[in-house]
Tab-separated table of C-alpha atoms in Angstrom:
chain	number	residue	atom	x	y	z
A	22	MET	CA	57.037	106.303	105.254
A	23	SER	CA	53.863	104.747	103.860
A	24	ALA	CA	52.043	106.086	100.826
A	25	THR	CA	49.160	107.246	102.999
A	26	ALA	CA	51.250	108.938	105.680
A	27	GLU	CA	50.905	112.639	106.326
A	28	ALA	CA	53.598	115.204	105.612
A	29	PRO	CA	56.095	115.702	108.474
A	30	THR	CA	55.313	118.186	111.238
A	31	GLU	CA	58.998	118.892	111.927
A	32	ILE	CA	60.527	122.118	110.679
A	33	LEU	CA	61.418	121.830	106.998
A	34	ILE	CA	63.423	125.011	106.491
A	35	PRO	CA	64.518	127.076	109.504
A	36	SER	CA	63.009	130.590	109.635
A	37	LEU	CA	60.208	129.616	107.207
A	38	PRO	CA	56.722	128.370	108.073
A	39	ASN	CA	56.207	124.833	106.832
A	40	ASP	CA	53.478	125.854	104.387
A	41	VAL	CA	55.840	128.362	102.755
A	42	ALA	CA	58.687	125.835	102.768
A	43	LEU	CA	56.397	123.307	101.072
A	44	GLN	CA	55.630	125.792	98.303
A	45	CYS	CA	59.363	126.354	97.773
A	46	LEU	CA	60.356	122.693	97.808
A	47	ALA	CA	57.491	121.677	95.503
A	48	ARG	CA	59.001	123.872	92.778
A	49	VAL	CA	62.365	122.076	92.804
A	50	PRO	CA	62.897	119.887	89.676
A	51	ARG	CA	62.861	116.151	90.341
A	52	GLN	CA	66.453	115.714	89.242
A	53	TYR	CA	67.491	117.483	92.459
A	54	HIS	CA	65.254	115.465	94.780
A	55	PRO	CA	68.011	112.939	95.626
A	56	VAL	CA	70.112	115.851	96.869
A	57	LEU	CA	67.193	117.321	98.811
A	58	ALA	CA	66.613	113.968	100.478
A	59	THR	CA	70.061	114.153	102.073
A	60	VAL	CA	69.470	117.578	103.652
A	61	SER	CA	67.264	116.434	106.520
A	62	LYS	CA	64.916	113.673	107.599
A	63	PRO	CA	61.810	115.959	107.515
A	64	ILE	CA	62.523	116.926	103.895
A	65	ARG	CA	63.202	113.303	102.966
A	66	SER	CA	59.815	112.332	104.438
A	67	LEU	CA	58.111	115.237	102.695
A	68	LEU	CA	59.343	114.114	99.271
A	69	SER	CA	57.285	110.909	99.561
A	70	SER	CA	54.123	112.409	101.039
A	71	GLN	CA	50.706	112.889	99.477
A	72	GLU	CA	50.827	116.586	100.416
A	73	PHE	CA	54.034	117.109	98.442
A	74	PHE	CA	52.639	115.614	95.216
A	75	ALA	CA	49.405	117.561	95.650
A	76	ALA	CA	51.404	120.787	96.013
A	77	ARG	CA	53.429	120.059	92.852
A	78	SER	CA	50.236	119.441	90.928
A	79	ALA	CA	48.574	122.620	92.229
A	80	LEU	CA	51.655	124.673	91.299
A	81	ASN	CA	51.814	123.084	87.832
A	82	SER	CA	55.326	121.916	88.705
A	83	THR	CA	54.846	118.345	87.568
A	84	GLU	CA	57.377	116.900	85.129
A	85	LEU	CA	57.237	114.124	82.588
A	86	LEU	CA	59.289	111.062	83.450
A	87	LEU	CA	59.973	108.077	81.234
A	88	TYR	CA	59.639	104.621	82.735
A	89	LEU	CA	61.455	101.946	80.741
A	90	LEU	CA	61.244	98.177	80.902
A	91	ILE	CA	64.257	96.377	79.422
A	92	ARG	CA	65.453	92.782	79.341
A	93	ASN	CA	68.164	90.998	77.390
A	94	GLN	CA	67.067	88.249	75.027
A	95	SER	CA	69.844	86.098	76.478
A	96	GLY	CA	67.892	85.913	79.732
A	97	GLY	CA	68.083	87.412	83.182
A	98	PRO	CA	65.660	89.602	85.087
A	99	ARG	CA	63.995	92.605	83.552
A	100	SER	CA	65.148	96.097	84.463
A	101	TRP	CA	62.726	98.879	85.312
A	102	LEU	CA	64.334	102.295	84.950
A	103	THR	CA	63.141	105.859	85.186
A	104	VAL	CA	64.665	108.661	83.121
A	105	TYR	CA	64.184	112.243	84.209
A	106	GLY	CA	65.831	115.530	83.459
A	107	ARG	CA	66.121	116.454	79.784
A	108	PRO	CA	69.052	118.142	78.015
A	109	ASN	CA	68.589	121.752	76.993
A	110	PRO	CA	68.831	121.802	73.175
A	111	ASN	CA	69.647	125.533	73.317
A	112	ASP	CA	72.678	125.044	75.553
A	113	ASP	CA	75.567	126.422	73.505
A	114	ASP	CA	78.047	126.937	76.311
A	115	GLY	CA	79.858	123.700	75.576
A	116	GLY	CA	78.515	121.999	78.695
A	117	ASP	CA	77.656	118.350	78.929
A	118	ASN	CA	73.928	118.128	78.283
A	119	LYS	CA	73.922	114.474	79.240
A	120	SER	CA	74.687	115.469	82.828
A	121	ASN	CA	71.103	116.756	83.027
A	122	ILE	CA	69.756	113.224	82.523
A	123	ILE	CA	69.346	111.025	85.575
A	124	ILE	CA	68.661	107.310	85.154
A	125	ALA	CA	67.553	105.455	88.254
A	126	PRO	CA	66.401	101.874	88.823
A	127	VAL	CA	62.945	101.305	90.285
A	128	PRO	CA	61.442	98.156	91.815
A	129	GLY	CA	60.237	95.668	89.234
A	130	VAL	CA	57.017	93.687	89.075
A	131	PRO	CA	57.067	91.092	91.874
A	132	ASP	CA	56.459	88.385	89.248
A	133	ASP	CA	59.577	89.311	87.309
A	134	TRP	CA	59.349	86.642	84.601
A	135	GLN	CA	56.036	87.779	83.152
A	136	ASP	CA	56.583	88.619	79.464
A	137	TRP	CA	54.616	90.372	76.725
A	138	SER	CA	52.358	92.292	79.058
A	139	GLN	CA	50.452	95.376	77.946
A	140	TYR	CA	50.917	98.726	79.692
A	141	ALA	CA	48.690	101.717	80.340
A	142	VAL	CA	49.008	104.892	82.402
A	143	VAL	CA	46.414	106.717	84.443
A	144	VAL	CA	48.484	109.193	86.439
A	145	PRO	CA	50.042	108.531	88.888
A	146	ARG	CA	49.953	104.776	88.220
A	147	ILE	CA	51.207	102.342	85.589
A	148	TYR	CA	48.979	99.321	84.932
A	149	VAL	CA	50.575	96.078	83.725
A	150	PHE	CA	48.081	93.697	82.114
A	151	GLY	CA	48.503	89.985	81.580
A	152	GLY	CA	51.375	88.423	79.695
A	153	GLU	CA	52.810	84.940	79.852
A	154	ILE	CA	54.905	83.040	82.360
A	155	TYR	CA	56.870	80.056	81.046
A	156	GLY	CA	54.537	79.743	78.059
A	157	LEU	CA	51.281	80.024	80.011
A	158	SER	CA	49.010	83.060	79.778
A	159	SER	CA	48.640	85.088	82.955
A	160	PRO	CA	45.474	86.881	84.153
A	161	GLU	CA	47.372	89.081	86.590
A	162	LEU	CA	47.078	92.850	86.827
A	163	TRP	CA	49.890	94.686	88.571
A	164	ILE	CA	49.646	98.368	89.515
A	165	PHE	CA	52.720	100.548	90.075
A	166	ASP	CA	52.376	103.806	92.015
A	167	CYS	CA	55.016	106.073	90.479
A	168	ARG	CA	54.957	108.460	93.444
A	169	PHE	CA	56.054	105.925	96.014
A	170	HIS	CA	57.564	103.222	93.773
A	171	THR	CA	55.292	100.541	95.202
A	172	TRP	CA	53.510	97.637	93.514
A	173	GLU	CA	50.137	96.128	94.318
A	174	ARG	CA	48.114	93.375	92.735
A	175	GLY	CA	44.894	94.515	91.062
A	176	PRO	CA	41.734	92.580	90.177
A	177	SER	CA	42.637	89.704	87.867
A	178	MET	CA	41.831	90.062	84.200
A	179	PRO	CA	38.762	88.185	82.939
A	180	THR	CA	39.658	84.770	81.568
A	181	THR	CA	38.529	85.879	78.121
A	182	VAL	CA	41.252	88.517	78.171
A	183	SER	CA	44.096	86.530	79.660
A	184	ASP	CA	43.623	83.709	77.139
A	185	THR	CA	44.129	85.977	74.127
A	186	PHE	CA	47.611	84.794	73.182
A	187	ARG	CA	48.692	82.434	70.445
A	188	PRO	CA	51.830	80.553	69.358
A	189	ASN	CA	54.105	82.483	67.018
A	190	ARG	CA	56.750	80.363	65.321
A	191	ILE	CA	57.810	83.030	62.868
A	192	PHE	CA	59.506	85.121	65.529
A	193	CYS	CA	60.602	82.121	67.621
A	194	LEU	CA	58.499	83.345	70.528
A	195	LYS	CA	56.223	81.206	72.600
A	196	ILE	CA	53.267	83.534	72.191
A	197	THR	CA	52.034	86.621	70.431
A	198	PRO	CA	49.758	88.938	72.405
A	199	LEU	CA	46.598	89.691	70.485
A	200	PHE	CA	45.256	92.552	72.583
A	201	LYS	CA	46.202	96.199	73.075
A	202	THR	CA	45.206	98.902	75.537
A	203	VAL	CA	44.085	102.516	75.275
A	204	VAL	CA	42.966	105.025	77.931
A	205	LEU	CA	40.023	107.429	77.965
A	206	ASP	CA	38.623	109.299	80.993
A	207	GLY	CA	40.428	107.147	83.532
A	208	LYS	CA	39.198	103.909	81.974
A	209	ILE	CA	41.496	101.418	80.283
A	210	TYR	CA	40.085	99.617	77.249
A	211	VAL	CA	41.575	96.161	76.674
A	212	ILE	CA	40.902	95.299	73.048
A	213	GLY	CA	41.226	91.884	71.436
A	214	CYS	CA	39.516	89.346	73.710
A	215	TRP	CA	38.876	86.841	70.943
A	216	THR	CA	37.534	83.990	73.067
A	217	VAL	CA	34.089	85.651	73.185
A	218	GLU	CA	32.789	86.777	69.795
A	219	ASN	CA	30.198	89.279	71.012
A	220	SER	CA	32.409	90.856	73.669
A	221	TRP	CA	36.019	91.186	72.530
A	222	VAL	CA	36.579	94.448	74.444
A	223	HIS	CA	36.801	94.797	78.218
A	224	VAL	CA	37.184	98.024	80.163
A	225	PHE	CA	38.901	98.458	83.521
A	226	ASP	CA	37.665	101.356	85.660
A	227	THR	CA	40.706	102.627	87.579
A	228	VAL	CA	38.528	104.415	90.159
A	229	ASP	CA	36.133	101.588	91.009
A	230	ARG	CA	38.754	98.953	90.097
A	231	ARG	CA	36.190	96.841	88.310
A	232	TRP	CA	36.133	95.021	84.982
A	233	GLU	CA	33.242	95.370	82.552
A	234	ALA	CA	32.606	93.627	79.241
A	235	VAL	CA	31.761	95.903	76.315
A	236	PRO	CA	29.205	94.530	73.810
A	237	SER	CA	31.138	94.269	70.561
A	238	PRO	CA	30.174	93.862	66.901
A	239	LYS	CA	30.801	90.741	64.873
A	240	LEU	CA	33.980	90.683	62.826
A	241	VAL	CA	34.837	89.108	59.496
A	242	VAL	CA	37.783	87.213	61.024
A	243	TYR	CA	38.469	86.479	64.690
A	244	GLY	CA	41.764	85.726	66.368
A	245	ARG	CA	43.903	88.205	64.453
A	246	PRO	CA	46.168	90.583	66.395
A	247	VAL	CA	45.013	94.126	67.012
A	248	VAL	CA	47.535	96.168	65.010
A	249	GLY	CA	46.634	99.521	66.501
A	250	CYS	CA	44.250	101.496	68.649
A	251	ALA	CA	44.008	105.152	69.633
A	252	ILE	CA	41.629	107.787	70.938
A	253	ARG	CA	40.401	109.995	68.102
A	254	GLY	CA	37.733	112.595	68.805
A	255	ARG	CA	36.853	110.924	72.139
A	256	GLU	CA	36.188	107.659	70.359
A	257	VAL	CA	38.110	104.397	70.694
A	258	CYS	CA	39.467	103.542	67.243
A	259	VAL	CA	40.540	99.960	66.566
A	260	TRP	CA	42.596	98.808	63.588
A	261	LEU	CA	42.814	95.195	62.500
A	262	ASN	CA	44.495	93.836	59.393
A	263	LYS	CA	41.312	94.100	57.321
A	264	GLU	CA	38.828	95.997	59.482
A	265	GLU	CA	38.503	99.384	61.159
A	266	LEU	CA	35.963	100.143	63.864
A	267	LYS	CA	35.362	102.879	66.398
A	268	PHE	CA	33.480	102.851	69.681
A	269	ASP	CA	31.712	105.846	71.227
A	270	PRO	CA	31.683	105.380	75.037
A	271	ALA	CA	29.055	108.122	75.426
A	272	THR	CA	26.454	106.291	73.333
A	273	LYS	CA	27.993	102.795	73.650
A	274	THR	CA	27.724	102.341	69.895
A	275	TRP	CA	30.107	100.951	67.284
A	276	GLU	CA	30.691	102.186	63.758
A	277	VAL	CA	32.672	100.814	60.834
A	278	PHE	CA	34.882	103.399	59.163
A	279	GLU	CA	37.604	103.526	56.539
A	280	SER	CA	40.892	105.374	56.964
A	281	ARG	CA	43.519	102.814	55.847
A	282	THR	CA	45.400	103.499	59.094
A	283	GLY	CA	45.873	99.801	59.811
A	284	TYR	CA	47.723	99.166	56.542
A	285	GLY	CA	51.409	98.655	57.254
A	286	LEU	CA	50.971	98.081	61.000
A	287	ASP	CA	51.507	94.827	62.875
A	288	TRP	CA	50.967	93.540	66.426
A	289	ASN	CA	54.386	94.774	67.621
A	290	THR	CA	54.086	98.312	66.225
A	291	ASP	CA	53.737	101.228	68.608
A	292	VAL	CA	51.266	103.888	67.472
A	293	CYS	CA	51.575	107.282	69.120
A	294	GLU	CA	49.532	110.456	68.668
A	295	VAL	CA	51.300	113.828	68.824
A	296	ASN	CA	49.508	117.079	68.018
A	297	GLY	CA	46.648	115.216	66.365
A	298	VAL	CA	48.867	113.096	64.084
A	299	LEU	CA	49.463	109.352	64.464
A	300	TYR	CA	53.092	108.182	64.219
A	301	CYS	CA	54.658	104.741	64.010
A	302	TYR	CA	57.998	103.095	63.259
A	303	ASP	CA	57.955	100.955	60.106
A	304	ARG	CA	60.236	97.998	60.882
A	305	HIS	CA	60.491	97.031	57.204
A	306	SER	CA	61.602	100.390	55.815
A	307	ARG	CA	63.187	101.438	59.142
A	308	LEU	CA	61.486	104.802	58.883
A	309	ILE	CA	59.398	106.869	61.258
A	310	LYS	CA	56.101	107.591	59.559
A	311	GLY	CA	53.116	109.801	60.219
A	312	PHE	CA	49.622	109.170	58.947
A	313	ASP	CA	48.401	111.694	56.388
A	314	GLU	CA	44.623	111.699	56.724
A	315	ARG	CA	44.221	113.720	53.519
A	316	ILE	CA	45.322	110.818	51.340
A	317	GLY	CA	44.952	107.910	53.778
A	318	GLU	CA	48.630	106.901	53.734
A	319	TRP	CA	51.574	106.588	56.089
A	320	LYS	CA	54.265	109.033	54.959
A	321	LYS	CA	57.914	109.343	55.883
A	322	LEU	CA	58.743	111.870	58.591
A	323	LYS	CA	61.321	114.193	57.035
A	324	PHE	CA	64.081	115.411	59.339
A	325	VAL	CA	65.392	118.962	59.044
A	326	ASN	CA	68.583	118.184	60.999
A	327	LYS	CA	70.864	115.307	61.947
A	328	GLY	CA	70.879	113.257	65.122
A	329	MET	CA	68.450	110.433	64.344
A	330	ARG	CA	70.210	107.072	64.510
A	331	SER	CA	69.563	104.358	61.928
A	332	HIS	CA	69.189	100.566	62.222
A	333	TRP	CA	67.036	100.567	65.334
A	334	ARG	CA	65.634	97.509	67.029
A	335	SER	CA	62.857	97.080	69.574
A	336	ILE	CA	61.367	100.524	68.984
A	337	ARG	CA	58.978	102.107	71.469
A	338	MET	CA	57.596	105.634	71.358
A	339	GLY	CA	55.575	108.069	73.422
A	340	ASN	CA	54.153	111.580	73.548
A	341	VAL	CA	56.204	113.555	76.054
A	342	GLY	CA	54.924	117.075	76.492
A	343	GLY	CA	53.906	117.429	72.846
A	344	SER	CA	57.145	115.956	71.482
A	345	LEU	CA	57.652	112.525	69.929
A	346	VAL	CA	60.106	110.498	72.013
A	347	ILE	CA	61.681	107.424	70.420
A	348	MET	CA	63.358	104.689	72.455
A	349	GLY	CA	65.243	101.909	70.730
A	350	SER	CA	68.350	99.751	70.825
A	351	ALA	CA	71.259	100.231	68.437
A	352	ARG	CA	74.744	98.762	68.147
A	353	PHE	CA	77.777	100.943	68.805
A	354	ARG	CA	79.699	101.655	65.617
A	355	ASN	CA	83.090	100.942	67.177
A	356	LEU	CA	82.050	98.293	69.725
A	357	GLU	CA	80.423	95.344	67.980
A	358	SER	CA	79.655	93.508	71.236
A	359	THR	CA	77.970	96.474	72.934
A	360	VAL	CA	74.397	97.581	72.404
A	361	GLY	CA	72.851	100.726	73.803
A	362	VAL	CA	69.297	101.899	74.322
A	363	TRP	CA	68.932	105.427	73.033
A	364	CYS	CA	66.386	108.125	73.738
A	365	VAL	CA	65.608	110.723	71.069
A	366	GLU	CA	63.239	113.659	71.481
A	367	ILE	CA	61.786	114.973	68.224
A	368	GLU	CA	59.768	118.115	67.653
A	369	VAL	CA	57.195	117.232	64.996
A	370	ASN	CA	55.045	119.600	62.948
A	371	LYS	CA	53.852	120.303	59.411
A	372	ASP	CA	55.580	122.472	56.838
A	373	GLY	CA	53.896	124.917	54.464
A	374	ASN	CA	52.832	122.043	52.213
A	375	GLU	CA	51.263	120.125	55.121
A	376	ASP	CA	54.062	117.538	54.935
A	377	LEU	CA	55.334	116.109	58.225
A	378	GLN	CA	58.764	117.183	59.397
A	379	GLY	CA	60.813	116.506	62.506
A	380	GLN	CA	63.660	118.221	64.299
A	381	VAL	CA	65.845	116.201	66.671
A	382	LEU	CA	66.099	118.152	69.920
A	383	TRP	CA	68.469	115.735	71.640
A	384	SER	CA	69.645	112.144	71.507
A	385	GLU	CA	71.343	110.282	74.351
A	386	MET	CA	72.140	106.731	75.408
A	387	VAL	CA	70.320	105.756	78.593
A	388	TYR	CA	71.312	102.085	78.912
A	389	SER	CA	74.011	99.771	77.561
A	390	THR	CA	74.791	96.069	77.749
A	391	GLN	CA	77.126	93.448	76.313
A	392	ILE	CA	75.695	90.965	73.820
A	393	CYS	CA	76.875	87.444	73.140
A	394	SER	CA	77.657	85.927	69.763
A	395	PHE	CA	74.247	84.255	69.356
A	396	GLY	CA	72.158	87.348	70.017
A	397	GLY	CA	71.050	88.924	73.235
A	398	TRP	CA	69.897	92.322	72.011
A	399	PRO	CA	67.983	94.137	74.748
A	400	LEU	CA	64.231	94.000	74.356
A	401	LEU	CA	62.582	97.305	75.124
A	402	TYR	CA	59.204	96.157	76.386
A	403	ALA	CA	57.787	99.519	77.408
A	404	CYS	CA	58.436	103.252	77.205
A	405	VAL	CA	55.856	104.881	79.448
A	406	PRO	CA	55.664	108.657	80.055
A	407	VAL	CA	54.215	109.679	83.434
A	408	SER	CA	53.632	113.196	84.756
A	409	LEU	CA	54.623	113.673	88.414
């Protein structure tokens, strides 16, 4: 059934009008949809219809799913996975919480060898910007509709954006992406287009599907990676190694500010906002940190319970329903040749002294692979939460 097809006219549930049956089925958690799809052809068609997703949204029955992009450093195609269903941390009946997690493969980008892309979400779609293919920068934009698991090619990125990569010999990679993305009001800001000094930000309108250059201020140094960006107070905040700027889309004006947020960040650091606080994973200290705006410093997130693994690699994080979700790869303690990708959900808040603290709600492995003697750790390219 195509993404634009109408909901089925056949009877969904005997003895119930179809509109009532739709209301019932729209309330069923997504983890049971594979079972529902086997009940009848009309229900299977309904599950992939526009009407069904509209009903779930109207009933506030949408759920947060995690879309993961993983590939082994030893080569091979990338794996797109979706994780849905979350363990109940209050389940004390001795049951297997992991059974509530369902991990399913989804179709990958048609151009499967495109690396170091940047990702953004405007529900219900994931946008994949640029990257490199065999050492050459790519201007491609791919759009994934999470409802129907279909890909389409979007308008190509401006040349000034797609060329913003540079060689990186330190990490033995062909390139280092210099730009990052952030979303505000359905528009995706692509920041770090260093080939044009007076316009190093471009915005992609997901409704009109058009690119627009944003007039940008002069910088002290060009060509450095963007170490972080976030929406703060409806402004686009940009952190470079030595400079901090913010853009107000309402007035189309820029302002220099000082918060010291960019200190300690690098181009490969994920920055995630949860409950008004910015969090990151410090690869040097191997600690999760939150930014304390009172003193302008990144401070260690203190855990009140156990469950957080140590010695992570390839960390990605996201805000999932007001919780901080960490995805990363870690070696099994008793299996030296096996590496798993783990998902940890953390409830974060402040204690009476305004210090940041976290409580691990659950931690589970969602992917595992064998590694060879010369490396091959899985690279977690993206951890993208989507509400459906």
